[in-house]
Every structure is written in structure tokens, then in C-alpha cells.
Tab-separated table of C-alpha atoms in Angstrom:
chain	number	residue	atom	x	y	z
A	1	UNK	CA	-89.737	-174.573	-25.220
A	2	UNK	CA	-89.175	-171.352	-26.778
A	3	UNK	CA	-92.374	-169.539	-26.850
A	4	UNK	CA	-92.752	-170.286	-23.188
A	5	UNK	CA	-89.401	-169.085	-21.719
A	6	UNK	CA	-89.611	-166.288	-24.136
A	7	UNK	CA	-92.971	-165.533	-22.580
A	8	UNK	CA	-91.775	-165.842	-18.753
A	9	UNK	CA	-88.543	-163.568	-19.803
A	10	UNK	CA	-90.667	-160.552	-20.751
A	11	UNK	CA	-91.975	-159.371	-17.656
A	12	UNK	CA	-88.857	-160.795	-15.880
A	13	UNK	CA	-86.495	-159.015	-17.970
A	14	UNK	CA	-88.584	-155.652	-17.462
A	15	UNK	CA	-89.324	-155.950	-14.023
A	16	UNK	CA	-84.736	-156.181	-13.514
A	17	UNK	CA	-83.514	-154.386	-16.305
A	18	UNK	CA	-86.718	-151.937	-17.728
A	19	UNK	CA	-85.967	-150.228	-21.103
A	20	UNK	CA	-82.366	-151.193	-22.255
A	21	UNK	CA	-80.388	-151.688	-25.829
A	22	UNK	CA	-80.890	-154.953	-27.552
A	23	UNK	CA	-77.555	-155.396	-27.687
A	24	UNK	CA	-77.230	-155.852	-23.778
A	25	UNK	CA	-78.155	-159.560	-23.762
A	26	UNK	CA	-76.020	-159.790	-27.250
A	27	UNK	CA	-73.202	-159.265	-24.772
A	28	UNK	CA	-74.214	-161.364	-21.691
A	29	UNK	CA	-74.708	-164.295	-24.553
A	30	UNK	CA	-71.173	-163.219	-25.887
A	31	UNK	CA	-69.513	-163.329	-21.938
A	32	UNK	CA	-71.049	-166.654	-21.401
A	33	UNK	CA	-69.394	-167.835	-23.721
A	34	UNK	CA	-66.274	-167.095	-23.479
A	35	UNK	CA	-67.673	-169.034	-19.599
A	36	UNK	CA	-68.231	-172.205	-21.786
A	37	UNK	CA	-64.758	-172.434	-23.648
A	38	UNK	CA	-63.706	-171.675	-20.271
A	39	UNK	CA	-64.653	-174.798	-18.463
A	40	UNK	CA	-64.768	-177.060	-21.896
A	41	UNK	CA	-60.809	-176.547	-21.827
A	42	UNK	CA	-60.661	-176.757	-18.319
A	43	UNK	CA	-61.981	-180.068	-18.180
A	44	UNK	CA	-60.143	-180.819	-21.891
A	45	UNK	CA	-57.486	-180.249	-19.288
A	46	UNK	CA	-58.127	-181.307	-16.581
A	47	UNK	CA	-56.516	-178.711	-14.298
A	48	UNK	CA	-58.757	-176.418	-11.769
A	49	UNK	CA	-60.115	-179.201	-10.943
A	50	UNK	CA	-61.917	-176.862	-8.118
A	51	UNK	CA	-64.836	-175.686	-10.235
A	52	UNK	CA	-66.679	-177.936	-11.286
A	53	UNK	CA	-66.274	-177.646	-14.993
A	54	UNK	CA	-69.084	-179.351	-15.780
A	55	UNK	CA	-72.411	-177.871	-14.276
A	56	UNK	CA	-70.379	-174.317	-15.201
A	57	UNK	CA	-70.711	-175.554	-18.709
A	58	UNK	CA	-74.437	-176.421	-18.871
A	59	UNK	CA	-74.981	-173.717	-16.886
A	60	UNK	CA	-73.410	-171.463	-19.804
A	61	UNK	CA	-75.383	-173.109	-22.879
A	62	UNK	CA	-78.449	-172.189	-20.749
A	63	UNK	CA	-77.230	-168.652	-19.959
A	64	UNK	CA	-76.510	-168.355	-24.206
A	65	UNK	CA	-79.985	-169.351	-24.936
A	66	UNK	CA	-81.416	-167.515	-22.180
A	67	UNK	CA	-79.765	-163.855	-23.511
A	68	UNK	CA	-80.639	-164.812	-27.141
A	69	UNK	CA	-83.854	-165.506	-25.877
A	70	UNK	CA	-84.035	-161.970	-24.543
A	71	UNK	CA	-82.592	-160.041	-27.384
A	72	UNK	CA	-84.961	-161.678	-29.983
A	73	UNK	CA	-88.053	-159.985	-27.320
A	74	UNK	CA	-85.785	-156.945	-27.606
A	75	UNK	CA	-86.140	-156.016	-31.108
A	76	UNK	CA	-89.211	-158.397	-31.338
A	77	UNK	CA	-88.562	-161.703	-33.091
A	78	UNK	CA	-90.333	-164.617	-32.698
A	79	UNK	CA	-87.734	-167.577	-31.723
A	80	UNK	CA	-89.853	-170.418	-31.767
A	81	UNK	CA	-90.624	-169.051	-34.968
A	82	UNK	CA	-87.498	-168.893	-35.912
A	83	UNK	CA	-86.130	-172.475	-34.453
A	84	UNK	CA	-88.874	-173.788	-36.399
A	85	UNK	CA	-88.838	-172.021	-40.066
A	86	UNK	CA	-86.359	-170.455	-42.505
A	87	UNK	CA	-86.108	-166.734	-43.063
A	88	UNK	CA	-84.320	-165.268	-45.870
A	89	UNK	CA	-83.569	-161.976	-46.952
A	90	UNK	CA	-83.264	-158.890	-45.056
A	91	UNK	CA	-86.871	-158.623	-43.191
A	92	UNK	CA	-85.833	-155.863	-41.102
A	93	UNK	CA	-86.270	-152.964	-43.899
A	94	UNK	CA	-88.712	-150.814	-41.185
A	95	UNK	CA	-86.413	-151.328	-38.167
A	96	UNK	CA	-85.237	-148.156	-36.574
A	97	UNK	CA	-81.889	-150.250	-35.205
A	98	UNK	CA	-79.486	-149.923	-37.810
A	99	UNK	CA	-76.464	-151.560	-36.504
A	100	UNK	CA	-76.679	-154.312	-34.294
A	101	UNK	CA	-74.046	-157.178	-32.584
A	102	UNK	CA	-74.051	-160.535	-33.607
A	103	UNK	CA	-72.665	-163.838	-32.036
A	104	UNK	CA	-71.636	-165.674	-35.375
A	105	UNK	CA	-73.318	-169.141	-35.902
A	106	UNK	CA	-69.515	-169.839	-35.472
A	107	UNK	CA	-70.055	-169.192	-31.687
A	108	UNK	CA	-67.676	-166.997	-31.193
A	109	UNK	CA	-66.865	-164.533	-33.924
A	110	UNK	CA	-68.433	-161.154	-32.791
A	111	UNK	CA	-69.681	-158.927	-35.929
A	112	UNK	CA	-70.618	-155.472	-35.990
A	113	UNK	CA	-72.497	-155.477	-39.386
A	114	UNK	CA	-74.971	-152.597	-40.838
A	115	UNK	CA	-77.923	-155.112	-40.671
A	116	UNK	CA	-79.283	-154.187	-44.244
A	117	UNK	CA	-75.442	-155.450	-45.625
A	118	UNK	CA	-75.915	-158.744	-43.284
A	119	UNK	CA	-79.313	-159.398	-44.291
A	120	UNK	CA	-81.060	-161.630	-41.209
A	121	UNK	CA	-80.011	-162.175	-38.112
A	122	UNK	CA	-82.422	-165.175	-37.772
A	123	UNK	CA	-79.998	-167.577	-39.535
A	124	UNK	CA	-77.967	-166.656	-36.735
A	125	UNK	CA	-79.176	-167.303	-34.284
A	126	UNK	CA	-80.806	-170.437	-35.235
A	127	UNK	CA	-77.351	-171.763	-36.007
A	128	UNK	CA	-76.303	-171.009	-32.611
A	129	UNK	CA	-79.154	-172.243	-30.753
A	130	UNK	CA	-78.555	-175.654	-32.538
A	131	UNK	CA	-74.902	-175.142	-32.716
A	132	UNK	CA	-75.594	-175.355	-28.820
A	133	UNK	CA	-77.941	-178.225	-28.989
A	134	UNK	CA	-75.437	-180.025	-31.201
A	135	UNK	CA	-72.879	-179.631	-28.011
A	136	UNK	CA	-75.201	-180.791	-25.943
A	137	UNK	CA	-75.562	-184.140	-27.521
A	138	UNK	CA	-71.749	-184.436	-27.352
A	139	UNK	CA	-71.719	-183.947	-24.467
A	140	UNK	CA	-75.075	-187.009	-23.277
A	141	UNK	CA	-76.920	-184.173	-21.875
A	142	UNK	CA	-80.245	-183.000	-22.553
A	143	UNK	CA	-80.651	-179.507	-23.612
A	144	UNK	CA	-83.746	-178.640	-22.883
A	145	UNK	CA	-83.364	-180.278	-19.436
A	146	UNK	CA	-80.332	-178.037	-18.458
A	147	UNK	CA	-82.187	-174.513	-20.291
A	148	UNK	CA	-85.716	-175.241	-18.223
A	149	UNK	CA	-83.552	-176.070	-15.007
A	150	UNK	CA	-81.626	-172.922	-15.646
A	151	UNK	CA	-84.291	-170.012	-16.336
A	152	UNK	CA	-86.056	-171.685	-13.366
A	153	UNK	CA	-83.399	-170.672	-10.749
A	154	UNK	CA	-82.321	-166.921	-12.382
A	155	UNK	CA	-86.443	-166.235	-13.210
A	156	UNK	CA	-86.155	-166.221	-9.198
A	157	UNK	CA	-83.308	-163.365	-9.277
A	158	UNK	CA	-84.329	-160.026	-8.157
A	159	UNK	CA	-82.230	-157.010	-9.610
A	160	UNK	CA	-83.496	-154.786	-7.912
A	161	UNK	CA	-83.916	-155.754	-4.596
A	162	UNK	CA	-80.231	-157.483	-4.840
A	163	UNK	CA	-78.299	-155.594	-7.699
A	164	UNK	CA	-75.306	-157.800	-5.998
A	165	UNK	CA	-76.141	-160.504	-4.919
A	166	UNK	CA	-79.022	-161.883	-7.274
A	167	UNK	CA	-77.029	-164.056	-9.184
A	168	UNK	CA	-76.431	-165.941	-6.064
A	169	UNK	CA	-80.384	-167.048	-6.015
């Protein structure tokens, strides 16, 4: 699933956004985390019922994964391998980017760290996605189906042609 997502996403991101800093998709993931929190909380409170909290929460889960996949592509990380393997230590020793934003495994804390002090971000990415999988399992949702359905909608969007309305497609 992750390999296919990352492969499909590579060309789509290049077309829609071109070259941009690697932290852009992490900010997108954090924005989506806020949307997930919003819809989960409002559903639990039983308020703002004009919003489809369940559909929006599912969309936010998928969007977080899509943004993390985009981030991995931007920094030459194979997300499929991250999700299958355990990584140890600092392996970005020659990476030219000294600082990165990381959405922590606790799903909500933002850290701005020196990559050499922080160690590998792989465990953070893996933990975040595994936490989202667990969240879906607890809600009775199919994680992979949610991510695929959302990606199928997102990949049809063209931000170059429709910069103000691509999100509606």
C-alpha cells in the first residue's frame, strides 16, 4: 500500500507543487491532525452536528498518511521500508537539511530539532502511522480502505489548473 501510494504521489506532487521545502508536507500533516482532533472532539461532545464528523475524521486520517508519504518522498525515505523494518540510529549523516519539523509519535506535539541530536525520524513516522491504524481499528474503520479512497480523490485534483477549487474535486 505505502509503496504504491508513494510512487503515485511523486509525479502528482511534482506537477501540483513543484520543488518546495520538505517541511511543507509535515505542516500539512499537522494541519490535518488538528482537523482529526476537531471532528473527534465535536462528535464526542455531540455538537456541530451539521458537520459529518465521521467522514471528516476518516478524511483527516488519510490526509495525514498522504502528507507523511509526501514528506518521505521529499527526503528520500522509502515509506514502505520504514513501515516494514526497524531503523536505528542516525542515518542521515550526509543529509544537507540540518533541521526538520517532526510531528511526534504522540500525535500532536511539534518538535523543531537538530537532526543530529534527534536521531532517526523513522520511528516517529512509523509510530504516527501505527497510531492512526490503531485509531481506525478502535473506531471499526478499515485504515487501508480509507487511505486508498481518499488518495483516489486527491490524485484527481489539479492545483495548477484550479488553485482555488482543486480541493472540491
